[in-house]
CSV table of C-alpha atoms in Angstrom, one decimal:
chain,number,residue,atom,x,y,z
A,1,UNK,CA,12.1,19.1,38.9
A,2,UNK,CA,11.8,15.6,40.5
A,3,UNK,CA,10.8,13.0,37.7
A,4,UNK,CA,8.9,9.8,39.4
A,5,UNK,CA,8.7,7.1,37.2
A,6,UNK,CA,5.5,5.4,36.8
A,7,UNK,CA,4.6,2.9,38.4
A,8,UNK,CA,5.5,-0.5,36.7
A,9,UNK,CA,2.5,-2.3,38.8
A,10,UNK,CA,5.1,-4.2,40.5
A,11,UNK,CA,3.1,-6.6,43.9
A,12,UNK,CA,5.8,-7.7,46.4
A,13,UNK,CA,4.5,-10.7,48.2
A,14,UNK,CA,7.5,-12.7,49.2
A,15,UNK,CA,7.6,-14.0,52.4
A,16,UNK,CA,10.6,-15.4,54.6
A,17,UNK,CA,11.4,-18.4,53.9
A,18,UNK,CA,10.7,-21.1,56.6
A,19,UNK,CA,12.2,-23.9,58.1
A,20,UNK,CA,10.8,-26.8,56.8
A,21,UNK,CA,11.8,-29.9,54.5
A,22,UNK,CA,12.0,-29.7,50.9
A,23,UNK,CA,12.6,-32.7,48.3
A,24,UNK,CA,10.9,-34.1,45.0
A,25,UNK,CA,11.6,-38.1,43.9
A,26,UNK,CA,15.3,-37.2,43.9
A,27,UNK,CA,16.2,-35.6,46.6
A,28,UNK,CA,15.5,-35.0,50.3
A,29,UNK,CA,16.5,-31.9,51.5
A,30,UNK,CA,16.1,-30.8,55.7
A,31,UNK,CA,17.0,-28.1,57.4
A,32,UNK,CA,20.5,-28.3,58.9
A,33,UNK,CA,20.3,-30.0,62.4
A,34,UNK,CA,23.4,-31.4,64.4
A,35,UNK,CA,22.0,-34.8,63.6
A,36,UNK,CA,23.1,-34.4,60.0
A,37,UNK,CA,26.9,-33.1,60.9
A,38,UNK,CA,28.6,-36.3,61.4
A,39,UNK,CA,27.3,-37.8,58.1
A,40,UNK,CA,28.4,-34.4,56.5
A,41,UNK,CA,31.9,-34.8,57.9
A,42,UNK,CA,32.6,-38.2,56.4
A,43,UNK,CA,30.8,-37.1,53.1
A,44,UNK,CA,33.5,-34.1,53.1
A,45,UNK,CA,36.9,-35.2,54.4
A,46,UNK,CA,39.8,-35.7,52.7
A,47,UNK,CA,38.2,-33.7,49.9
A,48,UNK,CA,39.6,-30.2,50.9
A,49,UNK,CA,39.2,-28.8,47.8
A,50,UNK,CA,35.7,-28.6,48.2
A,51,UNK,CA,36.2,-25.2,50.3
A,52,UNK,CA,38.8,-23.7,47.9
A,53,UNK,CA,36.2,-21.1,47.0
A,54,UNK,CA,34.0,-20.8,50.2
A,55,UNK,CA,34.3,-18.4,53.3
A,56,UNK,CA,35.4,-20.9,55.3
A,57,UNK,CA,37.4,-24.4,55.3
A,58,UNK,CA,39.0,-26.6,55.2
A,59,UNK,CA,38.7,-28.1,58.4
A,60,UNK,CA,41.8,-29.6,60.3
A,61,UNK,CA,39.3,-32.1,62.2
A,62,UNK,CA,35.9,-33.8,62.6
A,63,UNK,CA,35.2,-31.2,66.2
A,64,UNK,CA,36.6,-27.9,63.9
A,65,UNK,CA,33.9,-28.9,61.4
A,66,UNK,CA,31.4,-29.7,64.0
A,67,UNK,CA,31.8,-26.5,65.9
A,68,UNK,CA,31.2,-24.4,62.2
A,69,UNK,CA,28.6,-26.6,61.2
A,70,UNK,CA,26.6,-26.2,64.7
A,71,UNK,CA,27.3,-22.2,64.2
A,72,UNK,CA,25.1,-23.1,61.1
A,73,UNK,CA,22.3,-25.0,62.3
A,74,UNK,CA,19.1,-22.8,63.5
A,75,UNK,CA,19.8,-19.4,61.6
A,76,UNK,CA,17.1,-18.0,59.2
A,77,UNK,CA,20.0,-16.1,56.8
A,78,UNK,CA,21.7,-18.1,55.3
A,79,UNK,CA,18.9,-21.0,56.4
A,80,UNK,CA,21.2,-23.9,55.7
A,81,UNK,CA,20.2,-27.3,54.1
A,82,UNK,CA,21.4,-31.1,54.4
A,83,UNK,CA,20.9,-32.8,51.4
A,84,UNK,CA,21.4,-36.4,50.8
A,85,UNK,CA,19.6,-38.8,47.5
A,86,UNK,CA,16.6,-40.9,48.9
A,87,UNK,CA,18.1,-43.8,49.6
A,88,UNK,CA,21.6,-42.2,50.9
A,89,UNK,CA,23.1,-40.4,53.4
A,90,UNK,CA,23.7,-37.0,53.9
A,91,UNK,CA,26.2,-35.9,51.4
A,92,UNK,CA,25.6,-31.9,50.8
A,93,UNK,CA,24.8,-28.6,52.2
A,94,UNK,CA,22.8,-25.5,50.3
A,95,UNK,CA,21.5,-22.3,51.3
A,96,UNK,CA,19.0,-19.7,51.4
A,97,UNK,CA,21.2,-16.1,51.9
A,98,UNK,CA,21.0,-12.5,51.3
A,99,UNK,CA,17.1,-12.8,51.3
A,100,UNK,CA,15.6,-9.4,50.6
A,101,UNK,CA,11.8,-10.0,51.0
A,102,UNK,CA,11.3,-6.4,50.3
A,103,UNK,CA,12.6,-6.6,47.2
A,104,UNK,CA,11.5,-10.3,46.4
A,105,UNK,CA,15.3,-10.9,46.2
A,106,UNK,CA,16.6,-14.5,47.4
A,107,UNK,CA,20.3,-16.1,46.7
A,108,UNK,CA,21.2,-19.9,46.7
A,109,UNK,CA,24.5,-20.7,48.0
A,110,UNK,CA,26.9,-21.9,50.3
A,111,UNK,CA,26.6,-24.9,48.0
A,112,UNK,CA,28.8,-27.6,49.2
A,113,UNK,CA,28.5,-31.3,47.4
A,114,UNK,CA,31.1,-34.0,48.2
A,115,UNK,CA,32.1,-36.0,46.0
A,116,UNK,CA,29.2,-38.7,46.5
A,117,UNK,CA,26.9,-36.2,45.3
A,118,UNK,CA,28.3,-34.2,42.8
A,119,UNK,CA,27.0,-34.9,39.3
A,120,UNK,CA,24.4,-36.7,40.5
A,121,UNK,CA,20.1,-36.7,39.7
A,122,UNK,CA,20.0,-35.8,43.3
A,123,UNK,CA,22.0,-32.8,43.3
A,124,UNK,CA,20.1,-31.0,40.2
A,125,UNK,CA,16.7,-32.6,42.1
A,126,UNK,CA,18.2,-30.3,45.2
A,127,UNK,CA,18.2,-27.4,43.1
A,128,UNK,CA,15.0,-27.6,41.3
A,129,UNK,CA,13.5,-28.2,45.1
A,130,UNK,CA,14.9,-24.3,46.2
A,131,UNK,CA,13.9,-22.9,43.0
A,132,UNK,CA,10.4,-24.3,43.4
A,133,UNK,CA,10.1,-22.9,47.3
A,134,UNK,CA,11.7,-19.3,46.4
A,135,UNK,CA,9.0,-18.6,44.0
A,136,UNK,CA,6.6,-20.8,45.3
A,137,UNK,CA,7.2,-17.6,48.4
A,138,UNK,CA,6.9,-15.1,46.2
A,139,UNK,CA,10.2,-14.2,45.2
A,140,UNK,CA,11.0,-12.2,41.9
A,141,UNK,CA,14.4,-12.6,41.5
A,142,UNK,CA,16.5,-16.0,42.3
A,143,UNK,CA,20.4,-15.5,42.4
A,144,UNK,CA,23.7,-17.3,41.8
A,145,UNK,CA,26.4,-15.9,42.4
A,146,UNK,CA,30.7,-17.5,42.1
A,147,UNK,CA,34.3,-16.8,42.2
A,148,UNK,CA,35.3,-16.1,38.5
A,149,UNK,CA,37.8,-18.4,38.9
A,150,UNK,CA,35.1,-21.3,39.6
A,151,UNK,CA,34.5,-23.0,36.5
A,152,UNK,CA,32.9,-25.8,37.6
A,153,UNK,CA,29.7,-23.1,39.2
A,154,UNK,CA,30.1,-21.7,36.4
A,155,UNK,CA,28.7,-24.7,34.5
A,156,UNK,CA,26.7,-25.4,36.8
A,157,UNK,CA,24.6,-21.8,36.9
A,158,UNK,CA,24.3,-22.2,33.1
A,159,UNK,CA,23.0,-25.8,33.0
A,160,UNK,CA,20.2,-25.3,35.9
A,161,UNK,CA,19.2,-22.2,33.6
A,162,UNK,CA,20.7,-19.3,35.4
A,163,UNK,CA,21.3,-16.0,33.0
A,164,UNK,CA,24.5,-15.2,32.9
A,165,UNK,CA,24.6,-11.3,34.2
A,166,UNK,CA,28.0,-9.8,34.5
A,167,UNK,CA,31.0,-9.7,36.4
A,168,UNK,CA,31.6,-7.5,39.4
A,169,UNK,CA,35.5,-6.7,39.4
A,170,UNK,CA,37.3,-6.9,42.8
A,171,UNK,CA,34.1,-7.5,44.5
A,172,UNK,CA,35.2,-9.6,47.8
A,173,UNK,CA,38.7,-10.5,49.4
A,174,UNK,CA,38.7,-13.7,50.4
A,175,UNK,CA,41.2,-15.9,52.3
A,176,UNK,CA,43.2,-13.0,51.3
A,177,UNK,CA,42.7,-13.6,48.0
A,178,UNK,CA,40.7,-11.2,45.1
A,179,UNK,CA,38.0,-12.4,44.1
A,180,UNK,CA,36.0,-11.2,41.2
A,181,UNK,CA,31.9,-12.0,41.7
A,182,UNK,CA,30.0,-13.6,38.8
A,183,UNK,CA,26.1,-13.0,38.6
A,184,UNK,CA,23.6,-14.6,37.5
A,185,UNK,CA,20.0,-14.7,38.3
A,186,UNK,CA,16.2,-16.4,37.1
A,187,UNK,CA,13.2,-14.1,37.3
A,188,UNK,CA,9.8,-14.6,38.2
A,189,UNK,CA,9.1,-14.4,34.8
A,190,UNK,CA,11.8,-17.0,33.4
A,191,UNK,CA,10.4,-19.3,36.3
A,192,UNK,CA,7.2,-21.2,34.2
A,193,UNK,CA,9.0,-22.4,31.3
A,194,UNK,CA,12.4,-22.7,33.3
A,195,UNK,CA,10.2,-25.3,35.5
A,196,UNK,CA,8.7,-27.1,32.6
A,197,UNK,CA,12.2,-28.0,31.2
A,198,UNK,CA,12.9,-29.2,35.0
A,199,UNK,CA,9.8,-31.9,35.0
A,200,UNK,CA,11.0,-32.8,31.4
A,201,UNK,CA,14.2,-34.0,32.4
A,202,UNK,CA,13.0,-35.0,36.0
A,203,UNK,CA,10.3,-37.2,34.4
A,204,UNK,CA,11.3,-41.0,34.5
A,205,UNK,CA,10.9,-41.5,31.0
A,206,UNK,CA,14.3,-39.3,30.8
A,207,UNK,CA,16.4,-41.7,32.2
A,208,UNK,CA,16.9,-45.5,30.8
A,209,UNK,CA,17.1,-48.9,32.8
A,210,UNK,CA,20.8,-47.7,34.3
A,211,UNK,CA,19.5,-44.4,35.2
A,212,UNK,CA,21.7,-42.8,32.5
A,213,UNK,CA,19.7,-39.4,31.2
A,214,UNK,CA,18.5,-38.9,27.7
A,215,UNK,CA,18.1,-35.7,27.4
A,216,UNK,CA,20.4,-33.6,28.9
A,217,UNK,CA,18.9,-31.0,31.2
A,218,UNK,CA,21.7,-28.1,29.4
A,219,UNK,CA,19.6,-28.9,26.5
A,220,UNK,CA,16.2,-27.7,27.9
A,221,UNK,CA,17.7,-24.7,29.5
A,222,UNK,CA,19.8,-23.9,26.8
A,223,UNK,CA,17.1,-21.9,24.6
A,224,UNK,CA,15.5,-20.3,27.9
A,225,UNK,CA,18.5,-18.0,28.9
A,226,UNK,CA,18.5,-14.7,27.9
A,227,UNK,CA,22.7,-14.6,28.4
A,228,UNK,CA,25.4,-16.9,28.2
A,229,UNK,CA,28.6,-17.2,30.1
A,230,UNK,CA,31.5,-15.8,27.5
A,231,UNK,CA,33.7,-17.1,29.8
A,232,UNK,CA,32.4,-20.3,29.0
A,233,UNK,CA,32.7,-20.5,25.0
């Protein structure tokens, strides 16, 4: 006998994602054009650890990154991002990839920040700007995932409010090295008060006259997960 469950009442309604700009008073974010590369290329060089835990990179030259970053600009998955704070250049890249709009599935990633931007409002204003789109389309399920090895997104998932989900044991060889996947993931129905926290520490009465944060944003998404990193503690 074949047993069916029943039918949880689930409505897919996601929708590819277009191309289009996204931003919020932090952040400007466009979809990745040759025009951003050569800003990109000084943002990143000399700072070749940026790619230690990507697919690709480092590159040798300003044409090697060129030719990879051109590969980039126009595809739908991954649909690539420049970033760069309101009154700078651009300094970072981001991604929409693996989308599954028949599952209402969508992955951020490729996330590369030079040093200019790491750390900065403009950065977490980047995220908060995909997570708003991706269920904003209809998405269910938002994902992050890392090299076990990457601490520092590691910390990162966790303080933007990503539930830590598991590890995935020899999951991906890459640059010939093992690498062991991290998950983590916010749901459609983590999304309302996981937003809230965001236009709490967005708001300008969070940050004083030297645009030093009061509340830390770790704080507000701190209660909201429903798993934390062990490898963290």
């Amino acid at each position: 006998m074949t047993h069916v469950p029943p039918s949880a009442g689930v409505i897919l309604r996601a929708v590819q994602p277009p191309a289009v700009p996204l931003g919020n008073a932090l952040c400007v974010l466009e979809p990745l054009k040759p025009a951003h590369i050569p800003a990109l290329w000084q943002a990143f060089r000399g700072h070749n650890a940026l790619w230690d835990y990507m697919f690709t990179g480092p590159f040798a030259n300003e044409a090697d990154f060129t030719a990879w970053a051109e590969s980039r600009c126009g595809l739908r998955d991954p649909l690539f991002y420049a970033i760069r704070a309101p009154e700078g250049d651009w300094s970072g890249l981001a991604s929409f990839m693996r989308i599954d709009v028949a599952h209402g599935v969508i992955e951020v990633g490729s996330l590369t920040f030079s040093p200019a931007l790491q750390g900065t409002s403009a950065a977490t204003g980047a995220m908060f700007a995909m997570m708003e789109q991706a269920f904003a389309l209809g998405y269910r399920r938002y994902e992050w995932k890392c090299n076990s090895l990457n601490l520092p997104s590691r910390r990162a998932a966790e303080r933007l409010g990503f539930s830590y989900e598991g590890i995935f044991r020899q999951h991906m060889v890459v640059k010939g090295r093992n690498r062991d996947t991290v998950w983590y993931a916010i749901t459609d129905a983590d999304w309302p008060r996981l937003r809230e926290a965001f236009i709490t520490w967005c708001d300008r009465d969070n940050f004083d006259a030297a645009g030093r944060q009061k509340r830390r944003l770790s704080e507000l998404t701190a209660p909201l997960l429903h798993a934390r990193d062990p490898g963290l503690r």
